[in-house]
Coordinates of C-alpha atoms in Angstrom, one line a residue:
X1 CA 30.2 19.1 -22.9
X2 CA 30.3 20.5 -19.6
X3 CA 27.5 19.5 -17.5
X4 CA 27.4 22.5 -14.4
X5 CA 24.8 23.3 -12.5
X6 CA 22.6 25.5 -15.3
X7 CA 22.1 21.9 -17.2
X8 CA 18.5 20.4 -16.3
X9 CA 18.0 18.6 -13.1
X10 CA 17.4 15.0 -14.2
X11 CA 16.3 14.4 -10.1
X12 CA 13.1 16.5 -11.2
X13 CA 12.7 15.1 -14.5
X14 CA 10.6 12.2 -12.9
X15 CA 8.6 14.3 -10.9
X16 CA 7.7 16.5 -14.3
X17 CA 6.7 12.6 -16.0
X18 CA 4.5 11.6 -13.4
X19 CA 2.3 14.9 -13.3
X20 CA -0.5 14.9 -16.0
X21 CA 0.3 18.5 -16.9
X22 CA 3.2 20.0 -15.1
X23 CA 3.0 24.2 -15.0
X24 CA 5.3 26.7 -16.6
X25 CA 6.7 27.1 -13.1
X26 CA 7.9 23.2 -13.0
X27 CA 8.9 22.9 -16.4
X28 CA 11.2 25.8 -15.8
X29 CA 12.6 24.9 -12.7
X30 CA 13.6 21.4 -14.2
X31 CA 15.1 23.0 -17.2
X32 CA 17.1 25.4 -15.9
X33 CA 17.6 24.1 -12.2
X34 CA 16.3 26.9 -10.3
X35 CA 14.2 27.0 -7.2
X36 CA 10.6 27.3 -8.1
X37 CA 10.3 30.8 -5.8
X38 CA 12.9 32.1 -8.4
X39 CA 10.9 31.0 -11.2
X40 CA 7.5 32.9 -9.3
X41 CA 10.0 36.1 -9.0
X42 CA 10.5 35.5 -13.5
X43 CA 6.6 35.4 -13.9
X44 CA 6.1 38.2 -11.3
X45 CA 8.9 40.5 -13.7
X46 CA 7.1 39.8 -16.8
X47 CA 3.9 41.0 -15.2
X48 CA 6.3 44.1 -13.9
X49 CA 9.0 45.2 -15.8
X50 CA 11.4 47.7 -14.3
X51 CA 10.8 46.8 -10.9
X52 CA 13.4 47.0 -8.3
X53 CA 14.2 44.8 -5.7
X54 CA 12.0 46.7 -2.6
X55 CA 9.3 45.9 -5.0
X56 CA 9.6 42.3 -6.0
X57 CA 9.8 41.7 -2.4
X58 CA 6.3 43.1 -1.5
X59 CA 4.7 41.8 -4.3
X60 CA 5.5 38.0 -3.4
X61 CA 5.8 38.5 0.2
X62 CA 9.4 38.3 0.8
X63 CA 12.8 38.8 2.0
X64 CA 14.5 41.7 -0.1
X65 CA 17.8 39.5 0.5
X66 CA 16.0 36.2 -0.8
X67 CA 14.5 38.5 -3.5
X68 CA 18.0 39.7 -4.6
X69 CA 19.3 35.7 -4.6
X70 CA 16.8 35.2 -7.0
X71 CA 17.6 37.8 -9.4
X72 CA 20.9 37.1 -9.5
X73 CA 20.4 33.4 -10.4
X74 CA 17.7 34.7 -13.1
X75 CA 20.4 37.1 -14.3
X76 CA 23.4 34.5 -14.6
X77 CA 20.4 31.7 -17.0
X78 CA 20.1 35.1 -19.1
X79 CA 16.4 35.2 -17.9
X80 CA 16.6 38.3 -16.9
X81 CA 18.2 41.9 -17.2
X82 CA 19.4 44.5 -14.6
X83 CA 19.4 48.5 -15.4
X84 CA 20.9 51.2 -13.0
X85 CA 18.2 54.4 -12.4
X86 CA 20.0 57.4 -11.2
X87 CA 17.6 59.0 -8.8
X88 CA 16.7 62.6 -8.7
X89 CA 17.5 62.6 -4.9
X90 CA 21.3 61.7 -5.5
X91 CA 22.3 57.7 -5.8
X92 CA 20.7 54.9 -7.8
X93 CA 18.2 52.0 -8.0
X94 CA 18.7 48.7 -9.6
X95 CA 15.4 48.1 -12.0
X96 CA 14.4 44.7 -13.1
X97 CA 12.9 43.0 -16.6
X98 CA 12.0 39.8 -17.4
X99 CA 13.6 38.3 -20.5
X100 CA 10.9 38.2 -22.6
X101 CA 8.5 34.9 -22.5
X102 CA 8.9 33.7 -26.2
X103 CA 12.8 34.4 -25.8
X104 CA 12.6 32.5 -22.3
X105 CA 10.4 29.5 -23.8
X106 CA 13.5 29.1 -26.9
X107 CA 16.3 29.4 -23.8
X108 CA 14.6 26.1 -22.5
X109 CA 14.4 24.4 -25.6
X110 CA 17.8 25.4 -26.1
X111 CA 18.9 24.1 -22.8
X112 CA 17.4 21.0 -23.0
X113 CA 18.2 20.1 -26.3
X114 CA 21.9 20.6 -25.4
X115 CA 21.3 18.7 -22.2
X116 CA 19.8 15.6 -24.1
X117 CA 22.4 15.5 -26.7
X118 CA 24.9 15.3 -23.7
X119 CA 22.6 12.3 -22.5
X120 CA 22.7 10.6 -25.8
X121 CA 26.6 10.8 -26.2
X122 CA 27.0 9.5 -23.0
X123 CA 24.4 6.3 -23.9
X124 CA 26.3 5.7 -27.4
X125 CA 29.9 5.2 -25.3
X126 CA 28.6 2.5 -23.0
X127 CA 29.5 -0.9 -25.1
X128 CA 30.7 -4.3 -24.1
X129 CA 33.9 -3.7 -22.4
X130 CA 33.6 -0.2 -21.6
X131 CA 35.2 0.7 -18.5
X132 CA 32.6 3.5 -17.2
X133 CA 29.9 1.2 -16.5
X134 CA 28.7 1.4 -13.1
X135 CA 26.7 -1.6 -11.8

């Protein structure tokens, strides 16, 4: 198994441990190594589906270029989806959904799962004499 950037982010793993109750924000950042402002922009679609870019960045108060970063990181973890409006007026607008939360919440099972059966591989090689040990 590959482990790229889109695996969990064991770095934040301990910070998720320590907190009594670490939010869906947190939990999702960890799991699918985003930026927590990209995991706000996901909650903020699911409260507005079919927004556009413009939007998104009025509602959380931010850079339409920073906004567009975001959905395109939430686009390539399948978190969300992308549809092209033709206007009236001539040209087209980009309109945003949120993959849906129950579909989102199996995504994260499914990465982590994946990611810890990576982790367990990797433990079951070290032996006496293995050469990949580092001290």
């Amino acid at each position: 198994m590959d482990t790229s950037a889109s695996d969990p982010d064991p770095g934040r793993f301990r910070e998720l441990m320590i907190d009594d109750e670490p939010g869906f924000t947190d939990v999702m950042a960890c799991v699918f190594g985003v930026q927590r402002h990209e995991a706000r922009t996901y909650l903020t679609l699911l409260e507005n589906p079919g927004s556009t870019v413009a939007e998104l960045a009025e509602t959380l108060d931010r850079d339409r270029s920073n906004v567009n970063r975001s959905l395109t990181t939430l686009r390539e973890k399948s978190l969300a989806t992308r549809q092209r409006r033709l206007l009236d007026s001539g040209g087209h607008v980009y309109q945003y959904t949120a993959t849906p939360l129950d579909e989102a919440r199996e995504l994260m099972h499914e990465t982590l799962d994946e990611w810890a059966a990576y982790v367990h591989e990797r433990i079951d090689e070290f032996g006496p004499g293995a050469g990949d040990i580092e001290r």
